[in-house]
Amino acid sequence: MTNFSARRTMMVDTQIRPSDVTKFPIIDAMLSVKREDFVPSAKREAAYMGENLGLGGSRVLLEPRTLAKMLDVLDLSQDELVLDIGSGLGYSAAVVSHMAQAVVALEEDPDMAHEAEEGLMAAGMDNVIVQTGALNEGAAEHGPYDVILIEGGISHIPEVILGQLKDGGRIAGIFMDGALGEVRIGYKLDGRVNWRRSFNAGAPVIEGFEKHDAFKF
């Protein structure tokens, strides 16, 4: 029988800590959440590998290092409401639930949303709401949000999503330019979002977050 607990500890010791992620809430959450319970059943053995894990189409479960570093820069606090866009089977929402007051896990695939809901309930994550809907529309009915986290690559963020971020809030996404990408953190002040580069990472661009070039004659 696979010792997933040992693999989870190894993930933190070889992927998370060496990436200069040392905040206790992040380390504790990633040691506590059973990542193998939030991946497709056929990929449980690959749950703790240091790479993005395909969920089908353009969707992935972000590699542990990328998620941890995004959370480190976002610096969540226990009184905040977080929108997790593209939550997949619920792993990221489960991790974030340890650090925030409440999480809205947005997933547009009904089957993945159903699995996420079941997995989160089984894990006792009672501060997570799983919302089924288009990822590029956000979840305005539960907002505005202190923090928005986008689980995948993006070239463009729809204004409707930026509008769901509170003034003073933060948003994180992996901005892709071809095969290269970087995580940027946006800080909303006086209705405008100012972006700062954080670190290099990569993920497929999520459908609905592509950059649409203006029509040219």
PDB file of C-alpha atoms in Angstrom:
ATOM      1  CA  MET A   1       0.000   0.000   0.000  1.00  0.00           C
ATOM      2  CA  THR A   2       1.304   3.448  -0.960  1.00  0.00           C
ATOM      3  CA  ASN A   3       2.384   5.588   1.974  1.00  0.00           C
ATOM      4  CA  PHE A   4       0.809   8.872   0.874  1.00  0.00           C
ATOM      5  CA  SER A   5       1.567  10.509   4.226  1.00  0.00           C
ATOM      6  CA  ALA A   6       5.293  10.037   3.655  1.00  0.00           C
ATOM      7  CA  ARG A   7       4.955  11.365   0.105  1.00  0.00           C
ATOM      8  CA  ARG A   8       3.113  14.413   1.418  1.00  0.00           C
ATOM      9  CA  THR A   9       5.944  15.165   3.856  1.00  0.00           C
ATOM     10  CA  MET A  10       8.495  14.658   1.082  1.00  0.00           C
ATOM     11  CA  MET A  11       6.548  17.046  -1.170  1.00  0.00           C
ATOM     12  CA  VAL A  12       6.767  19.767   1.452  1.00  0.00           C
ATOM     13  CA  ASP A  13      10.441  19.071   2.229  1.00  0.00           C
ATOM     14  CA  THR A  14      11.656  18.835  -1.383  1.00  0.00           C
ATOM     15  CA  GLN A  15       9.283  21.116  -3.322  1.00  0.00           C
ATOM     16  CA  ILE A  16       7.777  23.682  -0.947  1.00  0.00           C
ATOM     17  CA  ARG A  17      10.438  24.601   1.624  1.00  0.00           C
ATOM     18  CA  PRO A  18      13.282  24.834  -0.974  1.00  0.00           C
ATOM     19  CA  SER A  19      11.126  27.381  -2.839  1.00  0.00           C
ATOM     20  CA  ASP A  20      11.429  29.740   0.154  1.00  0.00           C
ATOM     21  CA  VAL A  21       7.861  29.090   1.318  1.00  0.00           C
ATOM     22  CA  THR A  22       8.118  28.965   5.089  1.00  0.00           C
ATOM     23  CA  LYS A  23       4.867  30.468   6.404  1.00  0.00           C
ATOM     24  CA  PHE A  24       3.421  28.027   8.932  1.00  0.00           C
ATOM     25  CA  PRO A  25      -0.207  28.179   7.679  1.00  0.00           C
ATOM     26  CA  ILE A  26       0.862  27.135   4.157  1.00  0.00           C
ATOM     27  CA  ILE A  27       3.176  24.359   5.352  1.00  0.00           C
ATOM     28  CA  ASP A  28       0.548  23.096   7.786  1.00  0.00           C
ATOM     29  CA  ALA A  29      -2.207  23.113   5.139  1.00  0.00           C
ATOM     30  CA  MET A  30      -0.111  21.270   2.580  1.00  0.00           C
ATOM     31  CA  LEU A  31       0.880  18.687   5.172  1.00  0.00           C
ATOM     32  CA  SER A  32      -2.731  18.278   6.281  1.00  0.00           C
ATOM     33  CA  VAL A  33      -4.671  18.080   2.984  1.00  0.00           C
ATOM     34  CA  LYS A  34      -4.582  14.660   1.339  1.00  0.00           C
ATOM     35  CA  ARG A  35      -3.735  15.666  -2.216  1.00  0.00           C
ATOM     36  CA  GLU A  36      -4.313  12.094  -3.439  1.00  0.00           C
ATOM     37  CA  ASP A  37      -8.019  12.474  -2.590  1.00  0.00           C
ATOM     38  CA  PHE A  38      -8.388  15.455  -4.950  1.00  0.00           C
ATOM     39  CA  VAL A  39      -6.935  14.060  -8.175  1.00  0.00           C
ATOM     40  CA  PRO A  40      -8.506  11.762 -10.807  1.00  0.00           C
ATOM     41  CA  SER A  41      -8.526   8.231  -9.400  1.00  0.00           C
ATOM     42  CA  ALA A  42      -6.276   6.968 -12.201  1.00  0.00           C
ATOM     43  CA  LYS A  43      -3.612   9.530 -11.222  1.00  0.00           C
ATOM     44  CA  ARG A  44      -3.434   9.003  -7.454  1.00  0.00           C
ATOM     45  CA  GLU A  45       0.093   7.600  -7.713  1.00  0.00           C
ATOM     46  CA  ALA A  46       1.205  10.822  -9.425  1.00  0.00           C
ATOM     47  CA  ALA A  47      -0.482  13.119  -6.888  1.00  0.00           C
ATOM     48  CA  TYR A  48       2.758  14.349  -5.286  1.00  0.00           C
ATOM     49  CA  MET A  49       4.913  14.790  -8.379  1.00  0.00           C
ATOM     50  CA  GLY A  50       6.430  18.222  -8.900  1.00  0.00           C
ATOM     51  CA  GLU A  51       4.556  19.031 -12.089  1.00  0.00           C
ATOM     52  CA  ASN A  52       1.128  20.139 -13.244  1.00  0.00           C
ATOM     53  CA  LEU A  53      -1.328  17.237 -13.298  1.00  0.00           C
ATOM     54  CA  GLY A  54      -3.717  17.117 -16.241  1.00  0.00           C
ATOM     55  CA  LEU A  55      -7.441  17.162 -15.490  1.00  0.00           C
ATOM     56  CA  GLY A  56      -8.559  17.097 -19.133  1.00  0.00           C
ATOM     57  CA  GLY A  57      -8.594  19.700 -21.888  1.00  0.00           C
ATOM     58  CA  SER A  58      -6.744  22.880 -20.907  1.00  0.00           C
ATOM     59  CA  ARG A  59      -7.234  22.212 -17.208  1.00  0.00           C
ATOM     60  CA  VAL A  60      -4.555  21.181 -14.738  1.00  0.00           C
ATOM     61  CA  LEU A  61      -3.984  20.800 -11.039  1.00  0.00           C
ATOM     62  CA  LEU A  62      -1.129  23.226 -10.446  1.00  0.00           C
ATOM     63  CA  GLU A  63       2.146  21.770  -9.241  1.00  0.00           C
ATOM     64  CA  PRO A  64       2.523  22.074  -5.444  1.00  0.00           C
ATOM     65  CA  ARG A  65       5.392  24.596  -5.694  1.00  0.00           C
ATOM     66  CA  THR A  66       3.395  27.008  -7.857  1.00  0.00           C
ATOM     67  CA  LEU A  67       0.320  26.922  -5.621  1.00  0.00           C
ATOM     68  CA  ALA A  68       2.399  27.335  -2.463  1.00  0.00           C
ATOM     69  CA  LYS A  69       4.349  30.313  -3.826  1.00  0.00           C
ATOM     70  CA  MET A  70       1.135  31.992  -5.032  1.00  0.00           C
ATOM     71  CA  LEU A  71      -0.376  31.604  -1.575  1.00  0.00           C
ATOM     72  CA  ASP A  72       2.839  32.877   0.010  1.00  0.00           C
ATOM     73  CA  VAL A  73       2.729  36.107  -1.996  1.00  0.00           C
ATOM     74  CA  LEU A  74      -1.024  36.564  -1.499  1.00  0.00           C
ATOM     75  CA  ASP A  75      -0.469  36.324   2.279  1.00  0.00           C
ATOM     76  CA  LEU A  76      -3.982  35.203   3.236  1.00  0.00           C
ATOM     77  CA  SER A  77      -5.492  35.915   6.635  1.00  0.00           C
ATOM     78  CA  GLN A  78      -8.162  34.093   8.619  1.00  0.00           C
ATOM     79  CA  ASP A  79     -10.814  36.780   8.161  1.00  0.00           C
ATOM     80  CA  GLU A  80     -10.777  36.792   4.331  1.00  0.00           C
ATOM     81  CA  LEU A  81     -13.157  35.529   1.649  1.00  0.00           C
ATOM     82  CA  VAL A  82     -11.402  33.841  -1.292  1.00  0.00           C
ATOM     83  CA  LEU A  83     -12.633  33.026  -4.800  1.00  0.00           C
ATOM     84  CA  ASP A  84     -10.791  30.003  -6.206  1.00  0.00           C
ATOM     85  CA  ILE A  85     -11.378  30.021  -9.984  1.00  0.00           C
ATOM     86  CA  GLY A  86     -10.925  26.650 -11.666  1.00  0.00           C
ATOM     87  CA  SER A  87     -10.863  24.638  -8.479  1.00  0.00           C
ATOM     88  CA  GLY A  88     -11.033  21.330 -10.347  1.00  0.00           C
ATOM     89  CA  LEU A  89     -11.520  18.485  -7.883  1.00  0.00           C
ATOM     90  CA  GLY A  90     -11.100  20.834  -4.928  1.00  0.00           C
ATOM     91  CA  TYR A  91      -7.471  20.513  -3.802  1.00  0.00           C
ATOM     92  CA  SER A  92      -6.605  24.206  -3.936  1.00  0.00           C
ATOM     93  CA  ALA A  93      -9.848  25.125  -2.162  1.00  0.00           C
ATOM     94  CA  ALA A  94      -9.079  22.585   0.550  1.00  0.00           C
ATOM     95  CA  VAL A  95      -5.617  24.096   1.094  1.00  0.00           C
ATOM     96  CA  VAL A  96      -6.921  27.666   1.083  1.00  0.00           C
ATOM     97  CA  SER A  97      -9.715  26.744   3.517  1.00  0.00           C
ATOM     98  CA  HIS A  98      -7.062  26.246   6.217  1.00  0.00           C
ATOM     99  CA  MET A  99      -5.936  29.857   5.826  1.00  0.00           C
ATOM    100  CA  ALA A 100      -9.100  31.852   5.062  1.00  0.00           C
ATOM    101  CA  GLN A 101     -12.473  32.415   6.651  1.00  0.00           C
ATOM    102  CA  ALA A 102     -14.354  31.033   3.651  1.00  0.00           C
ATOM    103  CA  VAL A 103     -13.678  29.871   0.084  1.00  0.00           C
ATOM    104  CA  VAL A 104     -15.880  29.853  -3.013  1.00  0.00           C
ATOM    105  CA  ALA A 105     -14.585  27.084  -5.275  1.00  0.00           C
ATOM    106  CA  LEU A 106     -15.707  27.896  -8.825  1.00  0.00           C
ATOM    107  CA  GLU A 107     -15.741  25.027 -11.318  1.00  0.00           C
ATOM    108  CA  GLU A 108     -17.516  24.924 -14.683  1.00  0.00           C
ATOM    109  CA  ASP A 109     -17.309  21.155 -15.261  1.00  0.00           C
ATOM    110  CA  PRO A 110     -20.347  19.672 -13.453  1.00  0.00           C
ATOM    111  CA  ASP A 111     -18.691  16.290 -12.869  1.00  0.00           C
ATOM    112  CA  MET A 112     -15.564  17.834 -11.372  1.00  0.00           C
ATOM    113  CA  ALA A 113     -17.675  20.199  -9.268  1.00  0.00           C
ATOM    114  CA  HIS A 114     -19.664  17.241  -7.921  1.00  0.00           C
ATOM    115  CA  GLU A 115     -16.486  15.320  -7.084  1.00  0.00           C
ATOM    116  CA  ALA A 116     -15.013  18.409  -5.452  1.00  0.00           C
ATOM    117  CA  GLU A 117     -18.077  18.859  -3.291  1.00  0.00           C
ATOM    118  CA  GLU A 118     -18.000  15.232  -2.182  1.00  0.00           C
ATOM    119  CA  GLY A 119     -14.261  15.294  -1.498  1.00  0.00           C
ATOM    120  CA  LEU A 120     -14.409  18.523   0.482  1.00  0.00           C
ATOM    121  CA  MET A 121     -17.332  17.274   2.551  1.00  0.00           C
ATOM    122  CA  ALA A 122     -15.535  14.000   3.253  1.00  0.00           C
ATOM    123  CA  ALA A 123     -12.472  15.972   4.371  1.00  0.00           C
ATOM    124  CA  GLY A 124     -14.597  18.115   6.704  1.00  0.00           C
ATOM    125  CA  MET A 125     -14.003  21.399   4.866  1.00  0.00           C
ATOM    126  CA  ASP A 126     -17.206  23.125   5.973  1.00  0.00           C
ATOM    127  CA  ASN A 127     -16.047  26.637   5.043  1.00  0.00           C
ATOM    128  CA  VAL A 128     -15.965  25.917   1.281  1.00  0.00           C
ATOM    129  CA  ILE A 129     -18.843  26.511  -1.141  1.00  0.00           C
ATOM    130  CA  VAL A 130     -18.570  24.743  -4.503  1.00  0.00           C
ATOM    131  CA  GLN A 131     -20.139  26.862  -7.237  1.00  0.00           C
ATOM    132  CA  THR A 132     -20.779  25.520 -10.740  1.00  0.00           C
ATOM    133  CA  GLY A 133     -20.501  28.141 -13.466  1.00  0.00           C
ATOM    134  CA  ALA A 134     -18.410  29.627 -16.257  1.00  0.00           C
ATOM    135  CA  LEU A 135     -14.906  30.340 -14.980  1.00  0.00           C
ATOM    136  CA  ASN A 136     -14.561  33.581 -16.947  1.00  0.00           C
ATOM    137  CA  GLU A 137     -17.678  35.006 -15.290  1.00  0.00           C
ATOM    138  CA  GLY A 138     -16.588  34.527 -11.693  1.00  0.00           C
ATOM    139  CA  ALA A 139     -19.140  34.133  -8.906  1.00  0.00           C
ATOM    140  CA  ALA A 140     -20.520  37.612  -8.238  1.00  0.00           C
ATOM    141  CA  GLU A 141     -23.358  36.372  -6.031  1.00  0.00           C
ATOM    142  CA  HIS A 142     -20.932  35.472  -3.235  1.00  0.00           C
ATOM    143  CA  GLY A 143     -18.565  38.449  -3.643  1.00  0.00           C
ATOM    144  CA  PRO A 144     -16.924  40.845  -3.437  1.00  0.00           C
ATOM    145  CA  TYR A 145     -13.765  38.948  -2.513  1.00  0.00           C
ATOM    146  CA  ASP A 146     -10.669  39.807  -0.533  1.00  0.00           C
ATOM    147  CA  VAL A 147      -8.603  37.466  -2.694  1.00  0.00           C
ATOM    148  CA  ILE A 148      -9.076  35.848  -6.116  1.00  0.00           C
ATOM    149  CA  LEU A 149      -6.880  32.918  -7.169  1.00  0.00           C
ATOM    150  CA  ILE A 150      -6.929  31.612 -10.761  1.00  0.00           C
ATOM    151  CA  GLU A 151      -5.920  27.952 -11.092  1.00  0.00           C
ATOM    152  CA  GLY A 152      -4.308  27.859 -14.520  1.00  0.00           C
ATOM    153  CA  GLY A 153      -2.710  29.893 -17.253  1.00  0.00           C
ATOM    154  CA  ILE A 154      -4.235  33.154 -18.475  1.00  0.00           C
ATOM    155  CA  SER A 155      -3.547  35.707 -21.183  1.00  0.00           C
ATOM    156  CA  HIS A 156      -6.390  38.036 -20.233  1.00  0.00           C
ATOM    157  CA  ILE A 157      -8.642  38.559 -17.206  1.00  0.00           C
ATOM    158  CA  PRO A 158     -12.232  39.595 -17.928  1.00  0.00           C
ATOM    159  CA  GLU A 159     -13.270  42.873 -16.319  1.00  0.00           C
ATOM    160  CA  VAL A 160     -16.251  41.106 -14.728  1.00  0.00           C
ATOM    161  CA  ILE A 161     -13.814  39.152 -12.545  1.00  0.00           C
ATOM    162  CA  LEU A 162     -11.724  42.176 -11.589  1.00  0.00           C
ATOM    163  CA  GLY A 163     -14.984  43.852 -10.613  1.00  0.00           C
ATOM    164  CA  GLN A 164     -15.604  41.121  -8.025  1.00  0.00           C
ATOM    165  CA  LEU A 165     -12.403  41.993  -6.148  1.00  0.00           C
ATOM    166  CA  LYS A 166     -12.742  44.267  -3.129  1.00  0.00           C
ATOM    167  CA  ASP A 167     -10.844  47.514  -3.025  1.00  0.00           C
ATOM    168  CA  GLY A 168      -7.684  46.628  -1.164  1.00  0.00           C
ATOM    169  CA  GLY A 169      -7.896  43.024  -2.362  1.00  0.00           C
ATOM    170  CA  ARG A 170      -5.386  40.842  -4.215  1.00  0.00           C
ATOM    171  CA  ILE A 171      -5.614  38.617  -7.277  1.00  0.00           C
ATOM    172  CA  ALA A 172      -3.090  36.068  -8.601  1.00  0.00           C
ATOM    173  CA  GLY A 173      -2.745  34.478 -12.018  1.00  0.00           C
ATOM    174  CA  ILE A 174      -0.170  32.789 -14.243  1.00  0.00           C
ATOM    175  CA  PHE A 175       0.235  35.059 -17.262  1.00  0.00           C
ATOM    176  CA  MET A 176       1.380  33.043 -20.273  1.00  0.00           C
ATOM    177  CA  ASP A 177       3.289  34.298 -23.306  1.00  0.00           C
ATOM    178  CA  GLY A 178       3.660  31.279 -25.557  1.00  0.00           C
ATOM    179  CA  ALA A 179       5.401  28.550 -23.581  1.00  0.00           C
ATOM    180  CA  LEU A 180       6.702  30.983 -20.966  1.00  0.00           C
ATOM    181  CA  GLY A 181       4.738  32.258 -18.012  1.00  0.00           C
ATOM    182  CA  GLU A 182       5.025  34.290 -14.845  1.00  0.00           C
ATOM    183  CA  VAL A 183       2.844  34.693 -11.809  1.00  0.00           C
ATOM    184  CA  ARG A 184       1.658  38.237 -11.271  1.00  0.00           C
ATOM    185  CA  ILE A 185      -0.146  39.575  -8.227  1.00  0.00           C
ATOM    186  CA  GLY A 186      -2.669  42.355  -8.706  1.00  0.00           C
ATOM    187  CA  TYR A 187      -3.496  44.847  -5.949  1.00  0.00           C
ATOM    188  CA  LYS A 188      -6.765  46.751  -6.267  1.00  0.00           C
ATOM    189  CA  LEU A 189      -6.721  50.348  -5.098  1.00  0.00           C
ATOM    190  CA  ASP A 190      -9.311  53.011  -5.879  1.00  0.00           C
ATOM    191  CA  GLY A 191     -10.967  50.716  -8.397  1.00  0.00           C
ATOM    192  CA  ARG A 192      -7.793  49.968 -10.372  1.00  0.00           C
ATOM    193  CA  VAL A 193      -5.664  46.828 -10.322  1.00  0.00           C
ATOM    194  CA  ASN A 194      -1.892  47.316 -10.329  1.00  0.00           C
ATOM    195  CA  TRP A 195       0.157  44.256 -11.247  1.00  0.00           C
ATOM    196  CA  ARG A 196       3.527  43.119  -9.928  1.00  0.00           C
ATOM    197  CA  ARG A 197       5.647  40.295 -11.288  1.00  0.00           C
ATOM    198  CA  SER A 198       6.355  37.584  -8.754  1.00  0.00           C
ATOM    199  CA  PHE A 199       7.977  34.396 -10.112  1.00  0.00           C
ATOM    200  CA  ASN A 200       8.154  32.177 -13.185  1.00  0.00           C
ATOM    201  CA  ALA A 201       5.627  29.369 -13.620  1.00  0.00           C
ATOM    202  CA  GLY A 202       3.624  27.784 -16.403  1.00  0.00           C
ATOM    203  CA  ALA A 203       0.242  26.226 -17.122  1.00  0.00           C
ATOM    204  CA  PRO A 204      -2.072  25.820 -20.133  1.00  0.00           C
ATOM    205  CA  VAL A 205      -4.256  28.860 -20.767  1.00  0.00           C
ATOM    206  CA  ILE A 206      -7.770  28.225 -19.481  1.00  0.00           C
ATOM    207  CA  GLU A 207     -10.515  28.468 -22.070  1.00  0.00           C
ATOM    208  CA  GLY A 208     -12.158  31.859 -21.696  1.00  0.00           C
ATOM    209  CA  PHE A 209      -8.968  33.555 -20.479  1.00  0.00           C
ATOM    210  CA  GLU A 210      -7.279  33.877 -23.874  1.00  0.00           C
ATOM    211  CA  LYS A 211      -6.233  37.255 -25.237  1.00  0.00           C
ATOM    212  CA  HIS A 212      -8.448  38.293 -28.129  1.00  0.00           C
ATOM    213  CA  ASP A 213      -6.566  40.446 -30.607  1.00  0.00           C
ATOM    214  CA  ALA A 214      -8.435  43.331 -32.203  1.00  0.00           C
ATOM    215  CA  PHE A 215      -9.729  42.663 -35.718  1.00  0.00           C
ATOM    216  CA  LYS A 216      -7.253  43.706 -38.370  1.00  0.00           C
ATOM    217  CA  PHE A 217      -8.050  44.584 -41.996  1.00  0.00           C
TER     218      PHE A 217
END
